[in-house]
XYZ file of C-alpha atoms in Angstrom:
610
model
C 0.515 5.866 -37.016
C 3.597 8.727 -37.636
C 1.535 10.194 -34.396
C 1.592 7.413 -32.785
C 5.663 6.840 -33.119
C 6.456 10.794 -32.210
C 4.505 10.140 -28.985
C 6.519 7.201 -28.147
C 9.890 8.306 -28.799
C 10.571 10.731 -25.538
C 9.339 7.809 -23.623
C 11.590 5.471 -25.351
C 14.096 8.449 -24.832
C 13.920 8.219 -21.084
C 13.493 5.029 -20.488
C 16.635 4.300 -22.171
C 17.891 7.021 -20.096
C 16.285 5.419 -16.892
C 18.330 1.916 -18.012
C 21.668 3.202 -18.720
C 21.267 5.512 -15.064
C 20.576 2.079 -13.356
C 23.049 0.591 -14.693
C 25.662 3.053 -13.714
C 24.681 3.553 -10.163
C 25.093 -0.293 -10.169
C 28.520 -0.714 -11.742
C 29.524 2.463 -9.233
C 27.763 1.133 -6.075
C 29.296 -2.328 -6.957
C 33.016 -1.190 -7.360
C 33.038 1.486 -4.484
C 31.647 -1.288 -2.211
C 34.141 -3.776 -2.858
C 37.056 -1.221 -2.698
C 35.147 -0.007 0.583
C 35.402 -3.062 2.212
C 38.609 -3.993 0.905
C 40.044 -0.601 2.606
C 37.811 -1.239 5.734
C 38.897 -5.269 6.073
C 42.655 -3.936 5.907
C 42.342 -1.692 8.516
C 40.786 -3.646 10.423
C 43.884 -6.487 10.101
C 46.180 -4.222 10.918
C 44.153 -2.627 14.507
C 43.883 -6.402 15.209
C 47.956 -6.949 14.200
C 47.739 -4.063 17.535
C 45.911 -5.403 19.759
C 47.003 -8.982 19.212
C 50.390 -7.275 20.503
C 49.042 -5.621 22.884
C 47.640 -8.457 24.788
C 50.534 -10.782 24.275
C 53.266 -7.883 25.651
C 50.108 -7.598 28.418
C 50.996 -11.023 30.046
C 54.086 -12.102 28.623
C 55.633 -9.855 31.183
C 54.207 -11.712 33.887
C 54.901 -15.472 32.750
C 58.414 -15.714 34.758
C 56.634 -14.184 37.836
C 55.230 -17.534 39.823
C 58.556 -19.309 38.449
C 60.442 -16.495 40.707
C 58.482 -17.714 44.155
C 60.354 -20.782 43.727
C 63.678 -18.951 45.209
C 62.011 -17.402 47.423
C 63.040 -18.347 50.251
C 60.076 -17.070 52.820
C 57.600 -18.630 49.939
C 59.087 -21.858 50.203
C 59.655 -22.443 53.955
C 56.002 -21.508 54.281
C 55.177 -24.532 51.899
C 57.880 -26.601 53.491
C 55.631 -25.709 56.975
C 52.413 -24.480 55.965
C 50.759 -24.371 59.943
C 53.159 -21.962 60.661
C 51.584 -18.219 61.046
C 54.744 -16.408 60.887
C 55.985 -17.907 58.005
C 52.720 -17.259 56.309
C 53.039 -13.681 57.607
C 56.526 -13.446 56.420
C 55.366 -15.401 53.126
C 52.393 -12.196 52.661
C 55.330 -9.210 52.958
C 57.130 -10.902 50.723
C 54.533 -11.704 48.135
C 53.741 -8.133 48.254
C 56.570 -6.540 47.673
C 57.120 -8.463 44.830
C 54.076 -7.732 43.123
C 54.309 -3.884 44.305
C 57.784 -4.134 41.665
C 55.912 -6.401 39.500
C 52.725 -4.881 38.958
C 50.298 -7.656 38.405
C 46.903 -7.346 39.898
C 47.744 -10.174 42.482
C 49.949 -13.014 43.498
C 49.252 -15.888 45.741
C 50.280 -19.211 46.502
C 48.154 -22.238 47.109
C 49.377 -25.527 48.930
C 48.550 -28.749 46.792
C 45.019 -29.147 47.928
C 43.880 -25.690 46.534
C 43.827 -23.440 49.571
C 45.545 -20.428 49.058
C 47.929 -20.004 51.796
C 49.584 -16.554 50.969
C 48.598 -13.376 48.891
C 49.879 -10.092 48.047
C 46.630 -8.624 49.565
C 46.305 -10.601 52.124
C 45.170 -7.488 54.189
C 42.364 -7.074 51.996
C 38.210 -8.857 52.587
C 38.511 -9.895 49.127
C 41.636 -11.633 49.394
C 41.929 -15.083 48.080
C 43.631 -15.961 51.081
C 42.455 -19.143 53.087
C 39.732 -19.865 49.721
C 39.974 -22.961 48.226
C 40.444 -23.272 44.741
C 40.986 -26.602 43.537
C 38.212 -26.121 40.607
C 39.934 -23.831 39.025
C 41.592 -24.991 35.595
C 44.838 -22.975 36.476
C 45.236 -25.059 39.626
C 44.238 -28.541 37.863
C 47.289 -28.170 34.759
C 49.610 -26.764 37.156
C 49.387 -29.984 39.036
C 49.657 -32.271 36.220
C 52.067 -30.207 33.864
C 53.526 -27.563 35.899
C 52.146 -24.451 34.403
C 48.508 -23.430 33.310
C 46.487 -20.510 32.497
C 42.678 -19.242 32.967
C 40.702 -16.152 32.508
C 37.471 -15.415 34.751
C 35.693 -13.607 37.194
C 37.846 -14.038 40.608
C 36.049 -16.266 43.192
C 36.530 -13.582 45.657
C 36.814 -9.794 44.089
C 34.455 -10.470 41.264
C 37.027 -8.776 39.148
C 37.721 -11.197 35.368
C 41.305 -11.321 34.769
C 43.741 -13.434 33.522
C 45.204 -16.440 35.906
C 49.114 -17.554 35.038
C 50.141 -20.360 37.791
C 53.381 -22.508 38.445
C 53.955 -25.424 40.226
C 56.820 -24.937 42.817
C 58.865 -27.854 43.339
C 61.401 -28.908 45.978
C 63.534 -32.298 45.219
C 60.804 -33.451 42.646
C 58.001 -32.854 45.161
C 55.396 -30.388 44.406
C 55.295 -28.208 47.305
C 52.403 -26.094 46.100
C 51.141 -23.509 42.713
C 52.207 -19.821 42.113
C 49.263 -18.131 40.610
C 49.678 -14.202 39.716
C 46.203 -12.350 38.382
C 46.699 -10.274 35.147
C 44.305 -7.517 34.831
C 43.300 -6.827 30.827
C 41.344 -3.809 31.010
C 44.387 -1.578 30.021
C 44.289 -3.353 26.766
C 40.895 -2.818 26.247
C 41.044 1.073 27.066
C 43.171 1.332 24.186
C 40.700 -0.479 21.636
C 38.334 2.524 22.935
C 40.323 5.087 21.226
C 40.177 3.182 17.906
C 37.656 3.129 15.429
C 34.573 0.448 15.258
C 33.654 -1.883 18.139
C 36.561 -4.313 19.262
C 35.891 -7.735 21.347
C 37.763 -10.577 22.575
C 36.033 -14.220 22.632
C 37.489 -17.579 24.837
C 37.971 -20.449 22.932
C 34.255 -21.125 23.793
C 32.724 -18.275 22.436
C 32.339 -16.007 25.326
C 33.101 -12.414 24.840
C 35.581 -11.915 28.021
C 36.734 -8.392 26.440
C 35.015 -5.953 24.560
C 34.560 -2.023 24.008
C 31.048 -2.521 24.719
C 30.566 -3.331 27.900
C 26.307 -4.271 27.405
C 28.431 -7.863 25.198
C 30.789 -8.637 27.846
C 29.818 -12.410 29.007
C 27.704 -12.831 26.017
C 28.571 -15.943 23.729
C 28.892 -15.753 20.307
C 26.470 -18.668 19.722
C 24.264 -20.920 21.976
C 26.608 -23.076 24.260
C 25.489 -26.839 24.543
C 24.536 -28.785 27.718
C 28.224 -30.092 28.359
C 30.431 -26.761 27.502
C 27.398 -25.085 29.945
C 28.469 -27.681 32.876
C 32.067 -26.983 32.846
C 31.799 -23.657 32.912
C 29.366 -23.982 35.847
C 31.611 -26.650 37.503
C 34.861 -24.091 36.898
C 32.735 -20.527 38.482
C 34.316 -18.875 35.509
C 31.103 -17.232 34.496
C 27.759 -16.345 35.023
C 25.640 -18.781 34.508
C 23.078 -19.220 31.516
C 25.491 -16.637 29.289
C 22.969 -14.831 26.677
C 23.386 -14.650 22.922
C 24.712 -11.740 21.106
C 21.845 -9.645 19.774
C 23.006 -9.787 16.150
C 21.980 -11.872 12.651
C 25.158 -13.485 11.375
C 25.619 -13.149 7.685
C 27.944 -13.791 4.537
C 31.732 -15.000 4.967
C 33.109 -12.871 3.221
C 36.314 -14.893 3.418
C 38.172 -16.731 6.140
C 38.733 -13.430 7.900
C 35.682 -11.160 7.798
C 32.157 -12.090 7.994
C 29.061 -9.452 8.029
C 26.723 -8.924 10.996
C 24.009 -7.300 11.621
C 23.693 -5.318 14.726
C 21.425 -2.892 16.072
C 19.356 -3.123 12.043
C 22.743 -2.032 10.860
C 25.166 -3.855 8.500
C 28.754 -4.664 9.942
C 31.739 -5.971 8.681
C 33.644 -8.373 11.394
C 37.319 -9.506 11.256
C 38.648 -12.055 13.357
C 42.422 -12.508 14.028
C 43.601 -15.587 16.337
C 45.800 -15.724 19.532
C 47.428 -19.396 18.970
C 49.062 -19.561 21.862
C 45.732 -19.221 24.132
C 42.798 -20.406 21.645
C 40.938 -16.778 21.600
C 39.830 -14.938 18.722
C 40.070 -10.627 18.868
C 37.506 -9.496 16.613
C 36.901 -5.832 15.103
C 33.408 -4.674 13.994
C 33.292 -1.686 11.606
C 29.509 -0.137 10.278
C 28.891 -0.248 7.121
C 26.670 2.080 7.057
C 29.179 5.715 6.183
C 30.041 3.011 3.524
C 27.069 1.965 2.062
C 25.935 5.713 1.762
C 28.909 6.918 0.494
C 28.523 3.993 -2.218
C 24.907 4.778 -2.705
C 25.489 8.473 -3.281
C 28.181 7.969 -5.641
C 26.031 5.787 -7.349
C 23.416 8.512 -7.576
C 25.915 10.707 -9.003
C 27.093 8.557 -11.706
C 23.296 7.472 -12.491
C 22.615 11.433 -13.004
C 25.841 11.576 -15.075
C 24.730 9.390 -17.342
C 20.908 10.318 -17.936
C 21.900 13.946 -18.201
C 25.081 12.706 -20.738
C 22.431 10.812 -22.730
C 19.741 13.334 -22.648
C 22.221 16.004 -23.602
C 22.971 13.554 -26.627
C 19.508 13.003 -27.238
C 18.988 16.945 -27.143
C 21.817 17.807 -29.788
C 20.369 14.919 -32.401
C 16.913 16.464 -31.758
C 18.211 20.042 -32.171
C 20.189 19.093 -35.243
C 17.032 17.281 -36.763
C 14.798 20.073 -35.692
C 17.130 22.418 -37.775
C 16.444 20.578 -40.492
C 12.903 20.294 -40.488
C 12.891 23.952 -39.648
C 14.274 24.595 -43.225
C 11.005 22.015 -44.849
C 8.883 23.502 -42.052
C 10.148 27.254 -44.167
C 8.959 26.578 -47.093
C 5.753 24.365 -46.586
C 5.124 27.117 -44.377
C 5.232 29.844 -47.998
C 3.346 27.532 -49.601
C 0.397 27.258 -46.832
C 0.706 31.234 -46.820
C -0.278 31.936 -50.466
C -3.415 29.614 -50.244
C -4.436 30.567 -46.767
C -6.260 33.842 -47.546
C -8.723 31.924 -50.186
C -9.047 28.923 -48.090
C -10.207 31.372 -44.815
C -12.757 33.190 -47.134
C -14.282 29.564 -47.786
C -14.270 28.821 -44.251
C -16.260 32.115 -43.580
C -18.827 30.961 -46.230
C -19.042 28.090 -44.560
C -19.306 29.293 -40.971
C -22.004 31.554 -42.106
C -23.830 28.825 -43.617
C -23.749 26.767 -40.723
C -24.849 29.128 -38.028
C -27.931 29.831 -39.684
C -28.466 26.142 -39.953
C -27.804 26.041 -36.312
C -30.330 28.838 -35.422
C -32.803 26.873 -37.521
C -31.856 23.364 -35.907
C -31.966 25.098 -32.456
C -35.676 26.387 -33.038
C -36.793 23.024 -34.388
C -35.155 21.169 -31.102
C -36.953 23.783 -28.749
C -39.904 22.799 -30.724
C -39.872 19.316 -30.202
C -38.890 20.026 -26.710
C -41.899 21.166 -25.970
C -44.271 19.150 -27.589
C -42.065 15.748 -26.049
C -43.133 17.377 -22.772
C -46.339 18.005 -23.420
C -46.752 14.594 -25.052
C -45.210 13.454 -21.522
C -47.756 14.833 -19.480
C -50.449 13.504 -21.605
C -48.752 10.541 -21.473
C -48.420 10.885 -17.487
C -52.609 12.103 -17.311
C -53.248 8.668 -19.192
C -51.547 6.981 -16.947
C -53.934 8.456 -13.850
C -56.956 7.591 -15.972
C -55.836 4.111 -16.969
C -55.284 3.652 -13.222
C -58.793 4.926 -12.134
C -60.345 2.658 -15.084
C -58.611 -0.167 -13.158
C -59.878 0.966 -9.718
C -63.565 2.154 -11.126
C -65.079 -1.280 -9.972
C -64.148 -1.002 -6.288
C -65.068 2.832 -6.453
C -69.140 2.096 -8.258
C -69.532 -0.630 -5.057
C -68.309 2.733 -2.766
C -70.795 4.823 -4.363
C -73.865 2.073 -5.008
C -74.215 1.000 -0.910
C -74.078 4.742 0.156
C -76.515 5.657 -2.635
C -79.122 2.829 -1.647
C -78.830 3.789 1.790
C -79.671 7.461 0.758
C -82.376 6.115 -1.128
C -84.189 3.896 2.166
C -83.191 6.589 4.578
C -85.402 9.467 2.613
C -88.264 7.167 2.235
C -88.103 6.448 5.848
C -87.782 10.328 6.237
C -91.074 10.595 4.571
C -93.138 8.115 6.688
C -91.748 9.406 9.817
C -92.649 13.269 9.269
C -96.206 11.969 8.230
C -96.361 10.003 11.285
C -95.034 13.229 13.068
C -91.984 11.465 14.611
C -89.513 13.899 14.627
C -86.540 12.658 16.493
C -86.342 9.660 14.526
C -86.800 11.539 11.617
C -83.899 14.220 12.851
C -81.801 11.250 13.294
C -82.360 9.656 9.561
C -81.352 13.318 8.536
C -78.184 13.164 10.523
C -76.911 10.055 8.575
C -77.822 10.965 5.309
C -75.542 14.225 6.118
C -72.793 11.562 7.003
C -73.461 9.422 3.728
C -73.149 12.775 1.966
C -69.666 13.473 3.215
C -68.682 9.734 2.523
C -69.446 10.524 -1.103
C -67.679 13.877 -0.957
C -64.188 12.604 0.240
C -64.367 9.453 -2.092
C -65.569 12.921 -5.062
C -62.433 14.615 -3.580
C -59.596 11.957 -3.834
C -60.614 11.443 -7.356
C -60.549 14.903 -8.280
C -57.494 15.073 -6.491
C -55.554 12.151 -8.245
C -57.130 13.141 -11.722
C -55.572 16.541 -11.291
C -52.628 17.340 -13.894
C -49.391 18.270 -12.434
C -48.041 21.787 -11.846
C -44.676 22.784 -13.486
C -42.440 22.975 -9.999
C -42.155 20.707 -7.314
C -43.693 22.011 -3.897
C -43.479 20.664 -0.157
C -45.544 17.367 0.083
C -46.255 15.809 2.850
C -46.086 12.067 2.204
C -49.119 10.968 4.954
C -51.600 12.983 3.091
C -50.532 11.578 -0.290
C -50.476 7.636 1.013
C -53.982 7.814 2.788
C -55.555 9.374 -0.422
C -54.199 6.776 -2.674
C -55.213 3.989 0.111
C -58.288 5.421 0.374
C -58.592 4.599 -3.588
C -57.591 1.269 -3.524
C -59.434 0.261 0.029
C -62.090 -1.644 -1.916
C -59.939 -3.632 -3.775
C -57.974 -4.753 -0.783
C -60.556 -5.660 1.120
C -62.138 -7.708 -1.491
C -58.856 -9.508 -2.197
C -58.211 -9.916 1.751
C -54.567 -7.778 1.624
C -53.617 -6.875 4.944
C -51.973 -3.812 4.450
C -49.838 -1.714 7.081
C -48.279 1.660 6.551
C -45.674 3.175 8.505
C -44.462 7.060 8.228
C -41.557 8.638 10.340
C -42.400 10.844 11.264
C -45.293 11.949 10.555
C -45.101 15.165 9.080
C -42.268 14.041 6.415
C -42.495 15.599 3.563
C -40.468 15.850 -0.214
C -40.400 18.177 -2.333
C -42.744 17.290 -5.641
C -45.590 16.925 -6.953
C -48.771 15.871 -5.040
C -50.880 14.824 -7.857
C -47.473 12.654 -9.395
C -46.528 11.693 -5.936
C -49.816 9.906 -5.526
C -49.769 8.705 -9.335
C -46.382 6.854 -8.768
C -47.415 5.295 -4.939
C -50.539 4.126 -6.552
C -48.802 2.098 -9.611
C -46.480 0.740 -7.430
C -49.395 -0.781 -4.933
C -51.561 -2.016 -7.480
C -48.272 -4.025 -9.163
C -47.998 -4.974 -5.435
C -51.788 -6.364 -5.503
C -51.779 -7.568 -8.902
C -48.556 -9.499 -8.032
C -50.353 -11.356 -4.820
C -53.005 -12.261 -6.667
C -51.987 -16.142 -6.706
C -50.388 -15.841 -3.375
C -51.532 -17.398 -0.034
C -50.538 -14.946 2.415
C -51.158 -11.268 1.162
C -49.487 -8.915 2.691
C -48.583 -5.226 1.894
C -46.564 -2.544 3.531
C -45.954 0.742 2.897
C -42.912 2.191 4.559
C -41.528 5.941 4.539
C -38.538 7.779 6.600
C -35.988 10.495 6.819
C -32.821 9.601 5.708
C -31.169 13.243 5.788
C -30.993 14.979 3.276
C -32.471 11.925 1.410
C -36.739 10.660 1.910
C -37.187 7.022 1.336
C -40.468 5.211 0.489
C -40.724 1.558 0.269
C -43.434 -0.532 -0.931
C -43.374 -4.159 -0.063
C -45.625 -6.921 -1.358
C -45.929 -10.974 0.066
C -46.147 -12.211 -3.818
C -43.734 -14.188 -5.961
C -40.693 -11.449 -6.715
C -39.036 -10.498 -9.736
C -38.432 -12.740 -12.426
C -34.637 -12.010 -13.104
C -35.205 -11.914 -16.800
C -37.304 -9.441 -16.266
C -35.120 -7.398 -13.228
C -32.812 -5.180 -15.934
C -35.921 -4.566 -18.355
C -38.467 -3.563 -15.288
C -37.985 0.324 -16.123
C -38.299 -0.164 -19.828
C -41.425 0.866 -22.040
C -43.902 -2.219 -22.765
C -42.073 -4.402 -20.633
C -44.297 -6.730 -18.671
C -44.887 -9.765 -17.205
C -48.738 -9.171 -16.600
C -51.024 -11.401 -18.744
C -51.650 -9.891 -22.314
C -54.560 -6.974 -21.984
C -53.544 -6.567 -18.412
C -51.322 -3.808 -18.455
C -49.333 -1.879 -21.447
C -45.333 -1.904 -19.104
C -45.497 1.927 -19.125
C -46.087 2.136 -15.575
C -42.709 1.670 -14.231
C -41.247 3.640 -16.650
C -43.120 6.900 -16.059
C -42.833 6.167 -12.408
C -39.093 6.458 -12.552
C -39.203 10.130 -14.952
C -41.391 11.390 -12.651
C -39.126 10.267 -9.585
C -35.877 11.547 -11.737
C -37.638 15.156 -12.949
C -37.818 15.808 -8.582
C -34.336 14.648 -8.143
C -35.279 11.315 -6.572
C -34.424 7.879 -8.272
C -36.464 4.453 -7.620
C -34.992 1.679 -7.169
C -36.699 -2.758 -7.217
C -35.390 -5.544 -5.600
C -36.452 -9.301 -4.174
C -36.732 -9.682 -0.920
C -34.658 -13.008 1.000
C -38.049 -14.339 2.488
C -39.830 -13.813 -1.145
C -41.838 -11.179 -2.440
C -40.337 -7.770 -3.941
C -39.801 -4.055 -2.796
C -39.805 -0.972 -4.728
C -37.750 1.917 -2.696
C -38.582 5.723 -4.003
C -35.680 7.727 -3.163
C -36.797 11.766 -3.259
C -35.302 14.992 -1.817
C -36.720 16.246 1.595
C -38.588 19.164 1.448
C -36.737 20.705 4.534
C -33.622 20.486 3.259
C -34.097 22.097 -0.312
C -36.643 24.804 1.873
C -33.183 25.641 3.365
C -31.046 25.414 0.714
């Protein structure tokens, strides 16, 4: 148990040093990420303080422009006679050198109905000049309130900008709207040369400005059917605007929000414009952040194990000191007995290696006589089997032997009566009878043979038609179609002919003492390659394995023959004989009934070569 607890303790050492390292890279990841974003959400507030400035000074300076056209006199006496070509021409110079002083990106003038009458680039194809533009918002609240505002993408130069108009008014009569294009982009070259992504959204949602130009005309979120319509009915946009390509997250608070974009996290601020109803936003990755976070973290984490184990180490050094001092003296103590107690080991050692010379003789003993008990055993097994197959093998020899017996008579009569061809011929088959006898003589002697000490190349065909051969009485009385199949047909493993043919011939007379009750009796014998592998299968028609009996089939005495039909050794010294060539055997029931028995042996090619 004291074992026990000294194992434990450096794991409890380090996990406790695991916990406490967690827990610091927590607390430190925690606090650097919320003064991170603290320090990122400020500057961000103050670039968007900037730009919000920027934009306002951008067209604040161009509010009092279309006001100015209204004492102009060449603007206003083409209003007051808007057929007139040479006031319009005279109305053009003067519009543009205005705006040359001005600066704006144009300036035109539209008569009540919408059609622009004058422009500063009236020379120009994409001047607005003779277009009609009564759709547009600008043109709509300068009407009904005198001034109005409207950013988009220009009818006629496909350029966005920002539209300020005016309605100029002679005695209380609108004569016609002063509308003077405000080009943005400068504002948005200077959010380039800051850091993180800047944008500028409508009061619907659509990015207008942005430092990436892939967002521009994207909305921030799906637009409904109606807000769709009127920007369709306006020609402010493209139509069908996509969505941004980003996963809005937390608020983080009324300000900042985090996005991400591209599978990285951002942090977006959002400052408003009052005055138009757009929001400039800033987007700053957190990713610098969140690594600087996470390796500080990892820092403090070491910190803290190492702190701990160095703790750890000086309580273990200061307790091994001590022990060192008990560890001293126990260690005196051991010394003055050791000598004596190593003289009675060497007794003892002594001792025991001659009982382990004489324990090793007695086990080499009985090694050899359990192997020679094993081969009797194995030799009893042949004989038991030929005592099983000796009634089938006396009607082999009794019909051969009766026809030897008619056939010399016959002989007799016929040389007496001097016919000699017929008595030739009576010769000729009593030489075939002969060999009959003398193959039936030789498979006997062959299966009764005792086994050799190594296994040899054996051909399998050989082996299966001498043990068929054996039993081919016994089939035929009990009407057993059998069918053998061999591929090829010179496979061979490597064993033992006269154990080969032992096994193979207790596995088909289970087979036929299994059919025995069974209708339709059919046995098959089946062998092939399987490199490096040889498999033999036997397969019988009968009832299958009980599956009580399924785990016990390879045990000694275990049967489920009748009593005085068989002893359950079979099996058994089947499968040694299989295991001593490096083969195993293997039983199972087949799905349309019956069982097989698979041999599994070595081939002789392969071990030839190896």
């Amino acid at each position: 148990m004291t074992r026990l607890r000294l194992g434990l303790r450096p794991l409890l050492f380090i996990g406790v040093a695991l916990c406490l390292s967690a827990a610091a890279f927590v607390l430190v990841y925690s606090v650097v990420m919320s003064l991170g974003l603290k320090r990122v959400q400020d500057d961000a507030l103050r670039r968007l303080d900037l730009g919000v400035v920027a934009l306002e000074n951008t067209w604040s300076r161009f509010h009092f422009l279309p006001a100015l056209l209204e004492t102009t006199p060449a603007v206003m006496a083409m209003l007051a006679a808007p057929a007139d070509l040479t006031l319009r021409d005279r109305a053009n110079r003067s519009l543009a050198h205005i705006n040359g002083i001005a600066g704006a990106d144009m300036l035109f003038v539209l008569e009540p109905g919408g059609v622009a009458l004058a422009s500063s680039d009236w020379e120009r194809p994409d001047s607005p000049a003779g277009h009609k533009y009564d759709y547009r918002p600008y043109m709509k609240s300068a009407l009904a309130t005198g001034r109005g505002s409207f950013f988009g993408i220009g009818a006629t130069t496909k350029r966005p900008g920002y539209f300020l108009s005016y309605a100029l008014r002679n005695d209380d009569r609108t004569m016609g709207v002063a509308t003077v294009k405000v080009d943005l982009a400068p504002a948005e070259w200077a959010w380039a040369t800051q850091p993180g992504a800047t944008l500028l959204a409508d009061s619907r949602g659509v990015v207008i400005l942005g430092t990436r130009t892939d967002w521009k005309f994207h909305v921030l979120e799906p637009l409904d059917t109606a807000v769709q319509a009127e920007i369709v009915a306006e020609r402010s946009y493209p139509p069908n605007l996509p969505v941004l390509p980003w996963s809005r997250g937390r608020i983080e608070d009324g300000q900042t929000r985090q996005v991400v974009i591209d599978d990285t996290g951002h942090l977006m601020t959002a400052r408003s414009l009052p005055a138009v109803g757009w929001q400039l936003y800033t987007l700053d990755s957190l990713a610098p952040l969140q690594a600087s976070a996470r390796n500080q973290g990892l820092v403090a984490g070491l910190l803290t194990a190492v702190a701990w184990l160095l703790a750890v180490a000086a309580w273990q050094s200061r307790q091994a000191g001590l022990q060192k001092l008990a560890s001293q003296a126990a260690l005196q103590a051991a010394y003055d007995s050791l000598e004596q107690r190593v003289e009675e080991r060497t007794r003892q050692l002594v001792t025991a290696n001659a009982d382990l010379g004489a324990e090793v003789g007695t086990r080499k003993m009985i090694e050899r006589s359990l192997r020679t008990t094993q081969n009797e055993l194995v030799h009893a097994g042949k004989m038991a089997v030929l005592g099983q197959v000796s009634a089938g093998l006396a009607h082999e020899f009794n019909q051969p032997l009766a026809a030897l017996r008619t056939l010399s008579d016959n002989a007799v009569q016929l040389i007496d009566k001097n016919r000699l061809d017929e008595t030739r011929g009576n010769l000729a088959r009593i030489s075939q009878i002969v060999g009959r006898l003398g193959e039936i003589t030789r498979r006997l002697k062959t299966f009764a043979h005792k086994p050799g000490d190594r296994p040899v190349p054996t051909p399998v065909a050989p082996a299966v038609a001498n043990v068929a051969g054996l039993l081919a009485e016994r089939m035929r009385r009990d009407g057993v179609d059998f069918q053998v199949s061999i591929e090829p047909r010179d496979l061979a493993v490597m064993a033992d002919p006269a154990l080969i043919e032992q096994v193979l011939i207790n596995l088909l007379v289970n087979a036929l003492d299994a059919m025995t009750g069974s209708p339709v009796r059919e046995l098959q014998l089946r062998a092939w390659a399987q490199t490096p592998r040889v498999r033999i299968a036997v397969t019988d028609s009968g009832p299958g394995i009980d599956s009580a009996m399924m785990g016990r089939l390879f045990e000694a005495f275990a049967t489920s023959k009748p009593r005085g039909a068989g002893l359950g050794l079979g099996l058994m010294i089947s499968q040694r004989i299989i295991r001593d060539f490096g083969g195993d055997i293997f039983a199972s029931n087949n799905p349309r009934g019956g069982a097989t028995f698979e041999i599994e042996l070595p081939a002789a090619l392969t071990l030839a070569v190896a």
